[in-house]
mmCIF file of C-alpha atoms in Angstrom:
data_model
loop_
_atom_site.group_PDB
_atom_site.id
_atom_site.type_symbol
_atom_site.label_atom_id
_atom_site.label_comp_id
_atom_site.label_asym_id
_atom_site.label_seq_id
_atom_site.Cartn_x
_atom_site.Cartn_y
_atom_site.Cartn_z
ATOM 1 C CA MET A 93 36.287 -14.878 74.596
ATOM 2 C CA HIS A 94 39.928 -14.225 74.012
ATOM 3 C CA CYS A 95 42.234 -16.701 72.350
ATOM 4 C CA THR A 96 43.868 -18.960 74.958
ATOM 5 C CA ASN A 97 46.253 -20.566 72.477
ATOM 6 C CA TYR A 98 48.861 -18.582 70.584
ATOM 7 C CA PRO A 99 49.387 -20.230 67.193
ATOM 8 C CA GLU A 100 51.593 -17.478 65.718
ATOM 9 C CA THR A 101 54.851 -18.547 64.068
ATOM 10 C CA ARG A 102 58.279 -17.338 65.176
ATOM 11 C CA ASP A 103 58.399 -14.804 62.333
ATOM 12 C CA LYS A 104 54.930 -13.559 63.250
ATOM 13 C CA THR A 105 55.796 -13.188 66.945
ATOM 14 C CA THR A 106 58.987 -11.308 66.031
ATOM 15 C CA ALA A 107 56.906 -8.820 64.055
ATOM 16 C CA LEU A 108 54.387 -8.652 66.916
ATOM 17 C CA LEU A 109 57.165 -7.900 69.400
ATOM 18 C CA ARG A 110 58.247 -4.870 67.366
ATOM 19 C CA GLN A 111 54.623 -3.732 67.201
ATOM 20 C CA ILE A 112 54.153 -4.265 70.949
ATOM 21 C CA LEU A 113 57.240 -2.194 71.774
ATOM 22 C CA THR A 114 55.943 0.595 69.547
ATOM 23 C CA LEU A 115 52.543 0.497 71.262
ATOM 24 C CA TRP A 116 54.135 0.376 74.709
ATOM 25 C CA GLY A 117 56.170 3.496 73.954
ATOM 26 C CA GLN A 118 52.906 5.407 73.539
ATOM 27 C CA HIS A 119 51.745 4.722 77.106
ATOM 28 C CA GLU A 120 52.828 5.235 80.723
ATOM 29 C CA ALA A 121 52.464 1.636 81.909
ATOM 30 C CA ALA A 122 55.471 -0.510 82.761
ATOM 31 C CA LEU A 123 56.068 -3.407 80.378
ATOM 32 C CA ASN A 124 55.239 -6.078 82.939
ATOM 33 C CA PRO A 125 53.629 -9.464 82.065
ATOM 34 C CA LEU A 126 50.081 -8.074 82.418
ATOM 35 C CA CYS A 127 50.788 -5.147 80.104
ATOM 36 C CA PHE A 128 52.627 -7.410 77.631
ATOM 37 C CA ALA A 129 49.690 -9.851 77.494
ATOM 38 C CA VAL A 130 47.245 -7.007 76.846
ATOM 39 C CA LEU A 131 49.362 -5.486 74.073
ATOM 40 C CA TYR A 132 50.124 -8.915 72.572
ATOM 41 C CA GLU A 133 46.470 -9.916 72.167
ATOM 42 C CA HIS A 134 45.613 -6.429 70.908
ATOM 43 C CA ALA A 135 48.425 -6.426 68.343
ATOM 44 C CA ALA A 136 47.690 -10.004 67.256
ATOM 45 C CA GLY A 137 44.018 -9.161 66.723
ATOM 46 C CA SER A 138 43.015 -12.271 68.679
ATOM 47 C CA ASN A 139 40.806 -10.522 71.244
ATOM 48 C CA ARG A 140 38.174 -8.302 69.627
ATOM 49 C CA ARG A 141 36.524 -7.219 72.897
ATOM 50 C CA LEU A 142 39.899 -6.214 74.335
ATOM 51 C CA SER A 143 40.762 -4.117 71.260
ATOM 52 C CA GLU A 144 37.380 -2.387 71.404
ATOM 53 C CA ALA A 145 37.896 -1.618 75.106
ATOM 54 C CA ILE A 146 41.370 -0.198 74.408
ATOM 55 C CA GLU A 147 40.027 2.085 71.681
ATOM 56 C CA LEU A 148 37.301 3.273 74.045
ATOM 57 C CA ALA A 149 39.755 3.845 76.906
ATOM 58 C CA LEU A 150 42.091 5.872 74.682
ATOM 59 C CA LYS A 151 39.337 8.426 74.070
ATOM 60 C CA SER A 152 39.440 9.514 77.718
ATOM 61 C CA GLN A 153 43.005 8.481 78.609
ATOM 62 C CA PRO A 154 45.427 8.765 75.649
ATOM 63 C CA LYS A 155 48.304 7.291 77.683
ATOM 64 C CA LEU A 156 47.299 4.144 79.566
ATOM 65 C CA ASP A 157 48.949 3.649 82.963
ATOM 66 C CA ASP A 158 49.572 0.552 85.096
ATOM 67 C CA ALA A 159 46.083 0.663 86.608
ATOM 68 C CA ALA A 160 44.424 0.867 83.206
ATOM 69 C CA MET A 161 46.494 -2.026 81.836
ATOM 70 C CA ALA A 162 45.775 -4.135 84.919
ATOM 71 C CA ASP A 163 42.072 -3.410 84.544
ATOM 72 C CA LEU A 164 42.100 -4.384 80.851
ATOM 73 C CA HIS A 165 43.979 -7.568 81.686
ATOM 74 C CA GLN A 166 41.519 -8.470 84.436
ATOM 75 C CA ARG A 167 38.462 -7.813 82.288
ATOM 76 C CA PHE A 168 39.501 -9.289 78.950
ATOM 77 C CA VAL A 169 42.624 -11.468 79.317
ATOM 78 C CA ALA A 170 42.695 -13.100 82.738
ATOM 79 C CA GLU A 171 40.761 -16.301 83.339
ATOM 80 C CA ALA A 172 40.088 -18.490 86.339
ATOM 81 C CA SER A 173 43.240 -20.272 87.482
ATOM 82 C CA GLY A 174 44.100 -22.981 84.989
ATOM 83 C CA THR A 175 45.664 -25.081 87.743
ATOM 84 C CA GLN A 176 42.486 -24.985 89.831
ATOM 85 C CA THR A 177 40.273 -25.752 86.862
ATOM 86 C CA GLU A 178 42.490 -28.642 85.783
ATOM 87 C CA ARG A 179 42.503 -30.053 89.331
ATOM 88 C CA ILE A 180 38.705 -29.963 89.498
ATOM 89 C CA ARG A 181 38.417 -31.621 86.085
ATOM 90 C CA SER A 182 40.911 -34.334 87.120
ATOM 91 C CA ASP A 183 39.092 -34.964 90.407
ATOM 92 C CA MET A 184 35.770 -35.241 88.593
ATOM 93 C CA GLN A 185 37.249 -37.824 86.222
ATOM 94 C CA ARG A 186 38.601 -39.797 89.194
ATOM 95 C CA VAL A 187 35.193 -39.789 90.930
ATOM 96 C CA MET A 188 33.519 -41.063 87.763
ATOM 97 C CA ALA A 189 36.193 -43.749 87.330
ATOM 98 C CA ASP A 190 35.704 -44.924 90.936
ATOM 99 C CA ILE A 191 31.944 -45.254 90.426
ATOM 100 C CA SER A 192 32.501 -47.111 87.154
ATOM 101 C CA ALA A 193 34.974 -49.527 88.754
ATOM 102 C CA SER A 194 32.652 -50.196 91.705
ATOM 103 C CA ALA A 195 29.707 -50.794 89.362
ATOM 104 C CA ALA A 196 31.836 -53.162 87.283
ATOM 105 C CA ARG A 197 32.726 -55.191 90.385
ATOM 106 C CA THR A 198 29.046 -55.371 91.342
ATOM 107 C CA GLY A 199 28.187 -56.486 87.804
ATOM 108 C CA GLN A 200 30.830 -59.204 87.935
ATOM 109 C CA THR A 201 29.450 -60.442 91.279
ATOM 110 C CA ALA A 202 25.930 -60.419 89.844
ATOM 111 C CA GLY A 203 27.106 -62.529 86.905
ATOM 112 C CA GLN A 204 28.636 -65.111 89.230
ATOM 113 C CA PHE A 205 25.463 -65.149 91.321
ATOM 114 C CA SER A 206 23.416 -65.739 88.200
ATOM 115 C CA GLU A 207 25.578 -68.775 87.353
ATOM 116 C CA SER A 208 25.008 -70.140 90.879
ATOM 117 C CA LEU A 209 21.236 -69.776 90.478
ATOM 118 C CA ASN A 210 21.363 -71.609 87.143
ATOM 119 C CA GLY A 211 23.322 -74.405 88.789
ATOM 120 C CA LEU A 212 20.794 -74.648 91.607
ATOM 121 C CA SER A 213 17.961 -74.819 89.100
ATOM 122 C CA GLY A 214 19.694 -77.700 87.312
ATOM 123 C CA ALA A 215 20.292 -79.560 90.563
ATOM 124 C CA LEU A 216 16.623 -79.235 91.501
ATOM 125 C CA ASN A 217 15.608 -80.690 88.145
ATOM 126 C CA GLU A 218 18.025 -83.625 88.499
ATOM 127 C CA GLY A 219 16.965 -84.359 92.106
ATOM 128 C CA ASN A 220 20.606 -85.061 93.081
ATOM 129 C CA SER A 221 20.799 -84.244 96.807
ATOM 130 C CA ALA A 222 24.629 -84.039 96.928
ATOM 131 C CA VAL A 223 24.764 -81.606 94.002
ATOM 132 C CA LEU A 224 21.795 -79.712 95.434
ATOM 133 C CA THR A 225 23.602 -79.207 98.749
ATOM 134 C CA THR A 226 26.686 -77.873 96.960
ATOM 135 C CA GLN A 227 24.616 -75.529 94.807
ATOM 136 C CA LEU A 228 22.710 -74.242 97.849
ATOM 137 C CA ARG A 229 26.020 -73.388 99.521
ATOM 138 C CA ASP A 230 27.115 -71.601 96.340
ATOM 139 C CA VAL A 231 23.857 -69.633 96.201
ATOM 140 C CA LEU A 232 24.171 -68.665 99.875
ATOM 141 C CA ALA A 233 27.732 -67.523 99.343
ATOM 142 C CA GLY A 234 26.648 -65.659 96.203
ATOM 143 C CA THR A 235 23.839 -63.960 98.104
ATOM 144 C CA GLN A 236 26.286 -62.775 100.746
ATOM 145 C CA ALA A 237 28.715 -61.591 98.066
ATOM 146 C CA MET A 238 25.919 -59.722 96.296
ATOM 147 C CA GLN A 239 24.922 -58.039 99.560
ATOM 148 C CA GLY A 240 28.511 -57.018 100.213
ATOM 149 C CA SER A 241 29.001 -55.787 96.668
ATOM 150 C CA ALA A 242 25.755 -53.803 96.724
ATOM 151 C CA LYS A 243 26.752 -52.178 100.031
ATOM 152 C CA ALA A 244 30.171 -51.327 98.613
ATOM 153 C CA LEU A 245 28.561 -49.781 95.525
ATOM 154 C CA GLN A 246 26.131 -47.773 97.660
ATOM 155 C CA ALA A 247 28.992 -46.569 99.865
ATOM 156 C CA GLN A 248 30.969 -45.590 96.760
ATOM 157 C CA VAL A 249 27.978 -43.744 95.313
ATOM 158 C CA ASP A 250 27.426 -41.904 98.620
ATOM 159 C CA GLN A 251 31.102 -40.948 98.803
ATOM 160 C CA SER A 252 31.078 -39.869 95.169
ATOM 161 C CA GLN A 253 27.993 -37.721 95.718
ATOM 162 C CA ARG A 254 29.795 -35.921 98.544
ATOM 163 C CA GLU A 255 32.885 -35.413 96.396
ATOM 164 C CA VAL A 256 30.851 -34.195 93.422
ATOM 165 C CA GLU A 257 29.072 -31.693 95.664
ATOM 166 C CA GLN A 258 32.436 -30.449 96.957
ATOM 167 C CA LEU A 259 33.733 -30.149 93.396
ATOM 168 C CA ARG A 260 30.616 -28.191 92.456
ATOM 169 C CA HIS A 261 31.323 -25.791 95.313
ATOM 170 C CA ASP A 262 34.933 -25.528 94.143
ATOM 171 C CA LEU A 263 33.813 -24.646 90.618
ATOM 172 C CA VAL A 264 31.459 -21.978 91.969
ATOM 173 C CA ARG A 265 34.255 -20.569 94.138
ATOM 174 C CA VAL A 266 36.729 -20.489 91.236
ATOM 175 C CA ARG A 267 34.187 -18.690 89.077
ATOM 176 C CA GLU A 268 33.411 -16.205 91.843
ATOM 177 C CA GLU A 269 37.123 -15.556 92.359
ATOM 178 C CA ALA A 270 37.462 -14.850 88.631
ATOM 179 C CA LEU A 271 34.815 -12.118 88.987
ATOM 180 C CA LEU A 272 36.437 -10.407 91.992
ATOM 181 C CA CYS A 273 39.012 -7.635 92.068
ATOM 182 C CA PRO A 274 41.844 -9.157 94.147
ATOM 183 C CA LEU A 275 42.780 -5.803 95.722
ATOM 184 C CA THR A 276 39.316 -4.688 96.855
ATOM 185 C CA ARG A 277 37.442 -8.024 97.080
ATOM 186 C CA VAL A 278 34.445 -6.495 95.322
ATOM 187 C CA LEU A 279 33.365 -7.389 91.784
ATOM 188 C CA ASN A 280 35.741 -6.601 88.950
ATOM 189 C CA ARG A 281 34.612 -5.042 85.661
ATOM 190 C CA ARG A 282 33.623 -8.419 84.218
ATOM 191 C CA GLY A 283 31.589 -9.236 87.311
ATOM 192 C CA PHE A 284 29.932 -5.825 87.160
ATOM 193 C CA GLU A 285 28.948 -6.282 83.514
ATOM 194 C CA GLU A 286 27.360 -9.666 84.236
ATOM 195 C CA LYS A 287 25.320 -8.265 87.152
ATOM 196 C CA PHE A 288 24.430 -5.119 85.197
ATOM 197 C CA GLU A 289 23.146 -7.059 82.188
ATOM 198 C CA ALA A 290 21.191 -9.441 84.437
ATOM 199 C CA MET A 291 19.591 -6.505 86.264
ATOM 200 C CA LEU A 292 18.419 -4.826 83.068
ATOM 201 C CA ARG A 293 16.910 -8.070 81.785
ATOM 202 C CA GLN A 294 14.393 -7.993 84.652
ATOM 203 C CA PRO A 295 12.039 -4.990 84.691
ATOM 204 C CA PRO A 296 11.643 -3.510 88.189
ATOM 205 C CA PRO A 297 8.322 -3.974 90.002
ATOM 206 C CA ARG A 298 5.776 -1.187 89.966
ATOM 207 C CA GLY A 299 6.871 1.743 92.100
ATOM 208 C CA ALA A 300 10.548 0.725 92.095
ATOM 209 C CA ALA A 301 13.513 1.471 89.847
ATOM 210 C CA HIS A 302 16.878 -0.041 88.995
ATOM 211 C CA CYS A 303 19.532 2.413 90.211
ATOM 212 C CA LEU A 304 23.220 2.835 89.504
ATOM 213 C CA ILE A 305 25.790 4.747 91.555
ATOM 214 C CA MET A 306 29.095 5.679 89.916
ATOM 215 C CA ILE A 307 31.863 6.685 92.353
ATOM 216 C CA ASP A 308 35.291 8.181 91.683
ATOM 217 C CA ILE A 309 38.116 8.826 94.171
ATOM 218 C CA ASP A 310 38.930 12.523 94.157
ATOM 219 C CA HIS A 311 42.446 13.596 93.062
ATOM 220 C CA PHE A 312 43.651 9.997 92.906
ATOM 221 C CA LYS A 313 46.472 10.819 90.481
ATOM 222 C CA ARG A 314 47.732 13.375 92.984
ATOM 223 C CA VAL A 315 47.769 10.659 95.662
ATOM 224 C CA ASN A 316 49.928 8.419 93.447
ATOM 225 C CA ASP A 317 52.233 11.278 92.425
ATOM 226 C CA THR A 318 52.668 12.549 95.994
ATOM 227 C CA HIS A 319 52.722 9.360 98.064
ATOM 228 C CA GLY A 320 53.534 6.621 95.550
ATOM 229 C CA HIS A 321 51.627 3.706 94.097
ATOM 230 C CA GLN A 322 51.782 1.635 97.286
ATOM 231 C CA VAL A 323 49.777 4.292 99.114
ATOM 232 C CA GLY A 324 47.506 4.504 96.072
ATOM 233 C CA ASP A 325 46.873 0.772 96.366
ATOM 234 C CA ARG A 326 46.038 1.213 100.057
ATOM 235 C CA VAL A 327 43.476 3.854 99.104
ATOM 236 C CA ILE A 328 41.911 1.493 96.545
ATOM 237 C CA GLU A 329 41.948 -1.313 99.111
ATOM 238 C CA GLY A 330 40.312 0.996 101.664
ATOM 239 C CA MET A 331 37.549 1.814 99.205
ATOM 240 C CA GLY A 332 36.835 -1.891 98.928
ATOM 241 C CA GLU A 333 36.501 -2.049 102.722
ATOM 242 C CA VAL A 334 34.119 0.911 102.702
ATOM 243 C CA LEU A 335 31.923 -0.661 100.032
ATOM 244 C CA ARG A 336 31.856 -4.004 101.832
ATOM 245 C CA SER A 337 30.875 -2.229 105.072
ATOM 246 C CA VAL A 338 27.719 -0.700 103.587
ATOM 247 C CA PRO A 339 24.611 -2.530 104.864
ATOM 248 C CA PRO A 340 23.509 -4.582 101.861
ATOM 249 C CA GLU A 341 20.310 -3.728 100.082
ATOM 250 C CA PRO A 342 18.397 -6.569 98.331
ATOM 251 C CA ALA A 343 20.535 -7.831 95.408
ATOM 252 C CA MET A 344 22.987 -4.914 95.788
ATOM 253 C CA SER A 345 26.346 -5.379 94.030
ATOM 254 C CA CYS A 346 29.511 -3.311 94.482
ATOM 255 C CA ALA A 347 32.270 -3.315 91.874
ATOM 256 C CA ARG A 348 35.579 -1.780 90.951
ATOM 257 C CA TYR A 349 34.636 -0.381 87.565
ATOM 258 C CA GLY A 350 38.177 0.541 86.571
ATOM 259 C CA GLY A 351 41.207 2.247 88.103
ATOM 260 C CA GLU A 352 39.887 4.525 90.860
ATOM 261 C CA GLU A 353 36.266 4.312 89.721
ATOM 262 C CA PHE A 354 33.671 2.162 91.474
ATOM 263 C CA ALA A 355 30.023 1.296 90.895
ATOM 264 C CA ILE A 356 27.071 0.113 92.950
ATOM 265 C CA LEU A 357 24.064 -1.633 91.406
ATOM 266 C CA LEU A 358 20.789 -1.367 93.291
ATOM 267 C CA PRO A 359 18.027 -3.359 91.579
ATOM 268 C CA ALA A 360 14.358 -2.694 92.330
ATOM 269 C CA THR A 361 14.884 0.176 94.767
ATOM 270 C CA THR A 362 14.106 3.905 94.735
ATOM 271 C CA LEU A 363 16.190 6.867 93.653
ATOM 272 C CA ASN A 364 15.904 8.272 97.163
ATOM 273 C CA ARG A 365 17.284 5.078 98.726
ATOM 274 C CA ALA A 366 20.113 4.884 96.172
ATOM 275 C CA THR A 367 21.049 8.481 97.018
ATOM 276 C CA GLN A 368 21.165 7.566 100.713
ATOM 277 C CA VAL A 369 23.521 4.676 99.944
ATOM 278 C CA ALA A 370 25.762 6.992 97.897
ATOM 279 C CA GLU A 371 25.851 9.516 100.744
ATOM 280 C CA LEU A 372 26.733 6.734 103.196
ATOM 281 C CA VAL A 373 29.678 5.667 101.010
ATOM 282 C CA ARG A 374 30.798 9.286 100.671
ATOM 283 C CA SER A 375 30.703 9.950 104.437
ATOM 284 C CA ARG A 376 32.396 6.655 105.352
ATOM 285 C CA THR A 377 35.151 7.284 102.834
ATOM 286 C CA ARG A 378 35.755 10.732 104.331
ATOM 287 C CA GLY A 379 36.048 9.093 107.754
ATOM 288 C CA MET A 380 38.745 6.725 106.450
ATOM 289 C CA LYS A 381 42.071 8.224 107.574
ATOM 290 C CA LEU A 382 45.108 6.792 105.831
ATOM 291 C CA ARG A 383 48.024 6.663 108.289
ATOM 292 C CA GLN A 384 51.755 6.184 108.067
ATOM 293 C CA ARG A 385 52.298 2.600 109.209
ATOM 294 C CA SER A 386 55.491 3.331 111.145
ATOM 295 C CA THR A 387 54.282 6.438 113.019
ATOM 296 C CA GLN A 388 50.464 6.218 112.692
ATOM 297 C CA GLN A 389 50.558 9.838 111.541
ATOM 298 C CA ALA A 390 47.654 10.726 109.240
ATOM 299 C CA LEU A 391 48.839 10.893 105.625
ATOM 300 C CA LEU A 392 45.709 12.087 103.900
ATOM 301 C CA THR A 393 41.938 12.218 103.954
ATOM 302 C CA VAL A 394 40.240 10.474 101.045
ATOM 303 C CA THR A 395 37.074 11.826 99.466
ATOM 304 C CA VAL A 396 34.881 10.599 96.640
ATOM 305 C CA SER A 397 32.436 12.089 94.173
ATOM 306 C CA ALA A 398 29.351 10.149 93.128
ATOM 307 C CA GLY A 399 26.570 10.227 90.575
ATOM 308 C CA VAL A 400 23.238 8.450 90.971
ATOM 309 C CA ALA A 401 20.856 7.513 88.167
ATOM 310 C CA ALA A 402 17.616 5.555 87.859
ATOM 311 C CA TRP A 403 17.014 3.398 84.801
ATOM 312 C CA GLN A 404 14.241 4.552 82.515
ATOM 313 C CA PRO A 405 12.219 1.767 80.819
ATOM 314 C CA GLY A 406 13.439 1.331 77.262
ATOM 315 C CA GLU A 407 16.815 2.951 78.012
ATOM 316 C CA ASP A 408 19.785 0.904 76.831
ATOM 317 C CA ALA A 409 22.729 0.010 79.067
ATOM 318 C CA ARG A 410 25.108 2.534 77.534
ATOM 319 C CA ALA A 411 22.674 5.427 77.993
ATOM 320 C CA PHE A 412 22.049 4.390 81.601
ATOM 321 C CA LEU A 413 25.791 4.335 82.324
ATOM 322 C CA SER A 414 26.262 7.672 80.600
ATOM 323 C CA CYS A 415 23.521 9.213 82.723
ATOM 324 C CA ALA A 416 25.194 8.099 85.969
ATOM 325 C CA ASP A 417 28.612 9.168 84.647
ATOM 326 C CA ALA A 418 27.277 12.623 83.765
ATOM 327 C CA ALA A 419 25.959 13.029 87.306
ATOM 328 C CA LEU A 420 29.345 11.925 88.664
ATOM 329 C CA TYR A 421 31.202 14.514 86.618
ATOM 330 C CA ARG A 422 28.802 17.226 87.765
ATOM 331 C CA SER A 423 29.859 16.320 91.299
ATOM 332 C CA LYS A 424 33.479 16.773 90.199
ATOM 333 C CA GLU A 425 32.775 20.091 88.548
ATOM 334 C CA ASN A 426 30.866 21.431 91.568
ATOM 335 C CA GLY A 427 33.689 20.910 94.029
ATOM 336 C CA ARG A 428 34.007 17.130 94.549
ATOM 337 C CA ASP A 429 33.225 15.223 97.770
ATOM 338 C CA ARG A 430 29.521 15.250 96.941
ATOM 339 C CA VAL A 431 26.664 13.218 95.461
ATOM 340 C CA THR A 432 24.726 14.375 92.422
ATOM 341 C CA VAL A 433 21.460 12.832 91.259
ATOM 342 C CA ALA A 434 20.846 12.592 87.522
#
């Protein structure tokens, strides 16, 4: 987990700023807040997983662009909204305080009722009818107060249970939002890694296999260079729509793996079925015509290349990914707009 507090002194941050500017000059990304946060935590050495991911990314992309920086930020720097988390924590504290206060009032009423019972017991022992009448009235009043207090406590508990359940749903939603790519509304890299690791922890049933589809948008850099990043974002957004439109297989998960690359996890399926899903994504992407918003004139046709792999028992996660990636790049080498099975 990355460092959420930044304890560096002024002198240290001044030195870090010079280092960040030097690092930034080596890449193509704009120095926006996302890029700055990535380079800051990398330069400060406060986020080991981020630094490892940067070193890995540089092997295939020596100059990181805006998309790469945004992906690194999403995977290793960004967290669930602090405001939302703080609100949920505050609401939970309020619910607990309300229950505590209601229980305290009930306890106070019970104490008073106990005193009334003691008084009645004394009056019975003394045989004083006047005192006995007074104590009976007190006990009756105490009984009614106890009933009212108990009802109030039960109502408070019921209300609190409803609020706690809503807060639990809010926490689940905040966590789910933290695992989604905001542009495509499919899983982000962090969400993919969680699903991927969970899938490999469970061996597939006999006759089935865990399958992985890696997908890459063809000539995406050309799209950005020719039409601009706004059109590039529309292409990425359209890919999210295509993936969400695919009829879901059991436990299937779609993710934006990074930049213009996507992934589909298909636990406990068959290689043949995974290939069919990949072909469906390929054909639906080809049918997605990107149009000029003002004139509705077709701007471009988008195609994708895909690689499909089935997990072999005993194979580690990295080897499994590499197998699917190798199949993807064979699709690229053989002309793009195709699916290759590992």
